[in-house]
Amino acid sequence: DEVKRLMRDLDCLKIASDNAIKKKLVTKAQLNKIDEEVAAYIDAAVKAALAAPGMIWIGFYLVAPLVIIVLVSFWTWTDAGFDKTFTTANYSELFHDRTYWDNMLSTVVTSAIAVVACLVLGFPVAYFLALKVQSLRIQIALFIIALAPFWTSFLTRAIAWTFPLMGREGALNQFLIKLHVISEPIPEFGFSTLSVRLAMIQLYILF
């Protein structure tokens, strides 16, 4: 009987010991989980702090102007400017005046032509530089040559393309006149939809 009692006591001690070990392991696992959650929160806070200046910049210079434009679009227009009286008349005029839709259609067509032309003209050049030119040095040199005109500002390139090259007295008209292809300058080469589309292609083809 005494031996059986001792055996039961040993079994109880063993069970108690196992339970204590399990509780210790569970507690350690919980602590590890808490540490991981804290580390994740700290990491997220650091990332948010690093992204905050850029988000503030975008919010101030991109989102805020768009919000202001939307708000002003609901104001009432007067001869003295905008009156902060809510109205939907501006949108009613927009949807019923064909002038706006004609301008939007012209913009969409011009954008589509520029995108297709840039793709057709730019893709073969990009394909040639990326896959056909084996030397990295030559690739870089050719890319710099293609990139050189884009080192000037967008506005400078637009004006240079529209007036000196495509204007009524521009280089293209003068060249065709000297070749006796035309007898007088072609007005369409000047400030026209054609010149705008050609300028858009030249301005965006690298991108």
mmCIF file of C-alpha atoms in Angstrom:
data_model
loop_
_atom_site.group_PDB
_atom_site.id
_atom_site.type_symbol
_atom_site.label_atom_id
_atom_site.label_comp_id
_atom_site.label_asym_id
_atom_site.label_seq_id
_atom_site.Cartn_x
_atom_site.Cartn_y
_atom_site.Cartn_z
ATOM 1 C CA ASP A 1 0.000 0.000 0.000
ATOM 2 C CA GLU A 2 2.779 2.372 0.882
ATOM 3 C CA VAL A 3 4.467 1.647 -2.432
ATOM 4 C CA LYS A 4 1.245 2.313 -4.336
ATOM 5 C CA ARG A 5 0.764 5.562 -2.505
ATOM 6 C CA LEU A 6 4.299 6.652 -3.371
ATOM 7 C CA MET A 7 3.718 5.713 -7.010
ATOM 8 C CA ARG A 8 0.542 7.797 -7.090
ATOM 9 C CA ASP A 9 2.387 10.735 -5.537
ATOM 10 C CA LEU A 10 5.125 10.435 -8.151
ATOM 11 C CA ASP A 11 2.531 10.372 -10.920
ATOM 12 C CA CYS A 12 0.898 13.458 -9.498
ATOM 13 C CA LEU A 13 4.218 15.252 -9.285
ATOM 14 C CA LYS A 14 5.005 14.286 -12.839
ATOM 15 C CA ILE A 15 1.651 15.562 -14.111
ATOM 16 C CA ALA A 16 2.089 18.788 -12.149
ATOM 17 C CA SER A 17 5.581 19.205 -13.551
ATOM 18 C CA ASP A 18 4.356 18.625 -17.114
ATOM 19 C CA ASN A 19 1.572 21.146 -16.630
ATOM 20 C CA ALA A 20 4.006 23.704 -15.287
ATOM 21 C CA ILE A 21 6.326 23.173 -18.254
ATOM 22 C CA LYS A 22 3.412 23.522 -20.673
ATOM 23 C CA LYS A 23 2.263 26.711 -18.989
ATOM 24 C CA LYS A 24 5.790 28.072 -19.195
ATOM 25 C CA LEU A 25 5.986 27.220 -22.904
ATOM 26 C CA VAL A 26 2.600 28.800 -23.566
ATOM 27 C CA THR A 27 3.609 31.911 -21.681
ATOM 28 C CA LYS A 28 6.854 32.104 -23.666
ATOM 29 C CA ALA A 29 4.977 31.673 -26.943
ATOM 30 C CA GLN A 30 2.568 34.434 -25.933
ATOM 31 C CA LEU A 31 5.455 36.719 -25.061
ATOM 32 C CA ASN A 32 7.086 36.001 -28.412
ATOM 33 C CA LYS A 33 3.813 36.790 -30.172
ATOM 34 C CA ILE A 34 3.484 40.053 -28.247
ATOM 35 C CA ASP A 35 7.082 40.958 -29.151
ATOM 36 C CA GLU A 36 6.370 40.263 -32.830
ATOM 37 C CA GLU A 37 3.220 42.397 -32.758
ATOM 38 C CA VAL A 38 5.080 45.266 -31.080
ATOM 39 C CA ALA A 39 7.885 45.003 -33.650
ATOM 40 C CA ALA A 40 5.316 45.030 -36.458
ATOM 41 C CA TYR A 41 3.637 48.136 -35.010
ATOM 42 C CA ILE A 42 6.996 49.895 -34.637
ATOM 43 C CA ASP A 43 7.935 48.964 -38.221
ATOM 44 C CA ALA A 44 4.606 50.269 -39.511
ATOM 45 C CA ALA A 45 5.031 53.494 -37.516
ATOM 46 C CA VAL A 46 8.535 54.023 -38.927
ATOM 47 C CA LYS A 47 7.301 53.448 -42.491
ATOM 48 C CA ALA A 48 4.408 55.845 -41.943
ATOM 49 C CA ALA A 49 6.775 58.481 -40.545
ATOM 50 C CA LEU A 50 9.067 58.117 -43.558
ATOM 51 C CA ALA A 51 6.147 58.320 -46.005
ATOM 52 C CA ALA A 52 4.464 61.239 -44.233
ATOM 53 C CA PRO A 53 6.496 64.090 -45.847
ATOM 54 C CA GLY A 54 5.839 62.758 -49.346
ATOM 55 C CA MET A 55 2.150 62.206 -48.623
ATOM 56 C CA ILE A 56 1.836 65.723 -47.210
ATOM 57 C CA TRP A 57 3.554 67.120 -50.304
ATOM 58 C CA ILE A 58 1.235 65.179 -52.645
ATOM 59 C CA GLY A 59 -1.798 66.132 -50.600
ATOM 60 C CA PHE A 60 -0.924 69.828 -50.646
ATOM 61 C CA TYR A 61 0.133 70.152 -54.286
ATOM 62 C CA LEU A 62 -2.094 67.513 -55.937
ATOM 63 C CA VAL A 63 -5.133 66.597 -53.873
ATOM 64 C CA ALA A 64 -5.866 70.053 -52.413
ATOM 65 C CA PRO A 65 -5.971 71.826 -55.827
ATOM 66 C CA LEU A 66 -8.311 69.133 -57.177
ATOM 67 C CA VAL A 67 -10.597 69.535 -54.177
ATOM 68 C CA ILE A 68 -10.603 73.319 -54.655
ATOM 69 C CA ILE A 69 -11.442 72.904 -58.362
ATOM 70 C CA VAL A 70 -14.379 70.640 -57.504
ATOM 71 C CA LEU A 71 -15.653 73.116 -54.903
ATOM 72 C CA VAL A 72 -15.323 76.106 -57.239
ATOM 73 C CA SER A 73 -17.197 74.203 -59.957
ATOM 74 C CA PHE A 74 -20.324 74.429 -57.774
ATOM 75 C CA TRP A 75 -20.018 78.179 -57.213
ATOM 76 C CA THR A 76 -22.092 80.727 -59.108
ATOM 77 C CA TRP A 77 -20.295 82.673 -61.818
ATOM 78 C CA THR A 78 -20.830 86.427 -61.922
ATOM 79 C CA ASP A 79 -19.249 89.277 -63.864
ATOM 80 C CA ALA A 80 -17.192 90.117 -60.781
ATOM 81 C CA GLY A 81 -15.958 86.547 -60.366
ATOM 82 C CA PHE A 82 -17.254 83.599 -58.404
ATOM 83 C CA ASP A 83 -19.959 83.897 -55.785
ATOM 84 C CA LYS A 84 -19.876 81.173 -53.112
ATOM 85 C CA THR A 85 -23.490 80.247 -53.784
ATOM 86 C CA PHE A 86 -24.054 76.564 -54.486
ATOM 87 C CA THR A 87 -25.338 75.819 -57.990
ATOM 88 C CA THR A 88 -25.348 73.022 -60.570
ATOM 89 C CA ALA A 89 -25.838 75.406 -63.493
ATOM 90 C CA ASN A 90 -22.166 75.067 -64.450
ATOM 91 C CA TYR A 91 -22.544 71.332 -64.968
ATOM 92 C CA SER A 92 -25.852 71.844 -66.769
ATOM 93 C CA GLU A 93 -24.090 74.170 -69.198
ATOM 94 C CA LEU A 94 -21.250 71.667 -69.562
ATOM 95 C CA PHE A 95 -23.549 68.798 -70.506
ATOM 96 C CA HIS A 96 -25.723 70.853 -72.869
ATOM 97 C CA ASP A 97 -23.083 72.963 -74.638
ATOM 98 C CA ARG A 98 -21.554 71.147 -77.623
ATOM 99 C CA THR A 99 -18.400 73.308 -77.532
ATOM 100 C CA TYR A 100 -17.100 71.458 -74.474
ATOM 101 C CA TRP A 101 -17.809 68.053 -75.998
ATOM 102 C CA ASP A 102 -16.113 69.007 -79.274
ATOM 103 C CA ASN A 103 -13.024 70.097 -77.330
ATOM 104 C CA MET A 104 -13.056 66.884 -75.302
ATOM 105 C CA LEU A 105 -13.416 64.785 -78.455
ATOM 106 C CA SER A 106 -10.540 66.642 -80.112
ATOM 107 C CA THR A 107 -8.415 66.079 -77.001
ATOM 108 C CA VAL A 108 -9.205 62.356 -76.929
ATOM 109 C CA VAL A 109 -8.431 61.974 -80.650
ATOM 110 C CA THR A 110 -5.160 63.888 -80.328
ATOM 111 C CA SER A 111 -4.161 61.794 -77.304
ATOM 112 C CA ALA A 112 -4.996 58.544 -79.126
ATOM 113 C CA ILE A 113 -2.999 59.572 -82.198
ATOM 114 C CA ALA A 114 -0.019 60.565 -80.036
ATOM 115 C CA VAL A 115 -0.126 57.282 -78.078
ATOM 116 C CA VAL A 116 -0.349 55.113 -81.216
ATOM 117 C CA ALA A 117 2.358 57.087 -83.017
ATOM 118 C CA CYS A 118 4.706 56.942 -80.011
ATOM 119 C CA LEU A 119 4.129 53.195 -79.753
ATOM 120 C CA VAL A 120 4.692 52.571 -83.460
ATOM 121 C CA LEU A 121 7.774 54.787 -83.678
ATOM 122 C CA GLY A 122 9.250 54.191 -80.240
ATOM 123 C CA PHE A 123 8.826 50.445 -79.779
ATOM 124 C CA PRO A 124 11.144 49.396 -82.651
ATOM 125 C CA VAL A 125 13.861 51.712 -81.339
ATOM 126 C CA ALA A 126 13.465 50.384 -77.790
ATOM 127 C CA TYR A 127 13.461 46.799 -79.089
ATOM 128 C CA PHE A 128 16.625 47.455 -81.097
ATOM 129 C CA LEU A 129 18.442 49.052 -78.153
ATOM 130 C CA ALA A 130 17.386 46.381 -75.652
ATOM 131 C CA LEU A 131 17.768 43.182 -77.674
ATOM 132 C CA LYS A 132 19.828 43.826 -80.789
ATOM 133 C CA VAL A 133 22.652 45.983 -79.444
ATOM 134 C CA GLN A 134 24.905 43.614 -77.506
ATOM 135 C CA SER A 135 27.379 46.111 -76.077
ATOM 136 C CA LEU A 136 26.174 47.854 -72.932
ATOM 137 C CA ARG A 137 28.437 50.818 -73.685
ATOM 138 C CA ILE A 138 26.869 51.300 -77.119
ATOM 139 C CA GLN A 139 23.385 50.903 -75.618
ATOM 140 C CA ILE A 140 24.096 53.681 -73.128
ATOM 141 C CA ALA A 141 25.622 55.918 -75.816
ATOM 142 C CA LEU A 142 22.630 55.503 -78.152
ATOM 143 C CA PHE A 143 20.199 56.069 -75.293
ATOM 144 C CA ILE A 144 21.994 59.281 -74.300
ATOM 145 C CA ILE A 145 21.793 60.478 -77.911
ATOM 146 C CA ALA A 146 18.047 59.804 -77.897
ATOM 147 C CA LEU A 147 17.706 61.430 -74.478
ATOM 148 C CA ALA A 148 19.714 64.579 -75.274
ATOM 149 C CA PRO A 149 16.802 66.661 -76.678
ATOM 150 C CA PHE A 150 14.835 65.954 -73.503
ATOM 151 C CA TRP A 151 17.405 67.693 -71.330
ATOM 152 C CA THR A 152 15.683 70.965 -72.175
ATOM 153 C CA SER A 153 12.397 71.940 -70.578
ATOM 154 C CA PHE A 154 9.032 70.763 -71.890
ATOM 155 C CA LEU A 155 7.928 74.328 -72.694
ATOM 156 C CA THR A 156 11.131 75.112 -74.597
ATOM 157 C CA ARG A 157 10.776 72.011 -76.745
ATOM 158 C CA ALA A 158 7.100 72.737 -77.403
ATOM 159 C CA ILE A 159 7.802 76.322 -78.533
ATOM 160 C CA ALA A 160 10.826 75.256 -80.588
ATOM 161 C CA TRP A 161 8.764 72.612 -82.373
ATOM 162 C CA THR A 162 5.674 74.753 -82.951
ATOM 163 C CA PHE A 163 7.210 77.987 -84.242
ATOM 164 C CA PRO A 164 10.790 77.646 -85.606
ATOM 165 C CA LEU A 165 10.152 74.253 -87.192
ATOM 166 C CA MET A 166 6.437 74.109 -87.974
ATOM 167 C CA GLY A 167 5.515 77.802 -88.217
ATOM 168 C CA ARG A 168 4.448 79.552 -91.402
ATOM 169 C CA GLU A 169 8.009 80.822 -91.768
ATOM 170 C CA GLY A 170 9.424 77.753 -90.072
ATOM 171 C CA ALA A 171 12.187 75.470 -91.290
ATOM 172 C CA LEU A 172 9.850 72.847 -92.771
ATOM 173 C CA ASN A 173 7.948 75.313 -94.959
ATOM 174 C CA GLN A 174 11.148 77.028 -96.067
ATOM 175 C CA PHE A 175 12.765 73.685 -96.886
ATOM 176 C CA LEU A 176 9.803 72.597 -99.034
ATOM 177 C CA ILE A 177 9.754 75.965 -100.809
ATOM 178 C CA LYS A 178 13.467 75.724 -101.658
ATOM 179 C CA LEU A 179 12.880 72.248 -103.047
ATOM 180 C CA HIS A 180 10.040 73.744 -105.134
ATOM 181 C CA VAL A 181 7.641 71.214 -103.643
ATOM 182 C CA ILE A 182 5.309 74.052 -102.628
ATOM 183 C CA SER A 183 5.071 77.613 -103.857
ATOM 184 C CA GLU A 184 3.894 79.215 -100.619
ATOM 185 C CA PRO A 185 3.934 78.236 -96.935
ATOM 186 C CA ILE A 186 1.361 75.681 -95.834
ATOM 187 C CA PRO A 187 -0.758 77.234 -93.054
ATOM 188 C CA GLU A 188 -1.505 73.813 -91.538
ATOM 189 C CA PHE A 189 2.173 73.542 -90.550
ATOM 190 C CA GLY A 190 1.744 76.548 -88.299
ATOM 191 C CA PHE A 191 -0.472 76.850 -85.250
ATOM 192 C CA SER A 192 -2.850 74.051 -86.157
ATOM 193 C CA THR A 193 -4.107 70.716 -84.891
ATOM 194 C CA LEU A 194 -1.533 68.966 -87.070
ATOM 195 C CA SER A 195 1.389 70.832 -85.523
ATOM 196 C CA VAL A 196 0.025 70.188 -82.026
ATOM 197 C CA ARG A 197 -0.218 66.454 -82.700
ATOM 198 C CA LEU A 198 3.269 66.301 -84.184
ATOM 199 C CA ALA A 199 4.630 68.231 -81.214
ATOM 200 C CA MET A 200 2.882 65.875 -78.787
ATOM 201 C CA ILE A 201 4.433 62.875 -80.519
ATOM 202 C CA GLN A 202 7.908 64.402 -80.327
ATOM 203 C CA LEU A 203 7.481 65.473 -76.719
ATOM 204 C CA TYR A 204 6.335 62.076 -75.431
ATOM 205 C CA ILE A 205 7.933 59.540 -77.747
ATOM 206 C CA LEU A 206 10.814 58.772 -75.358
ATOM 207 C CA PHE A 207 8.426 57.842 -72.568
#
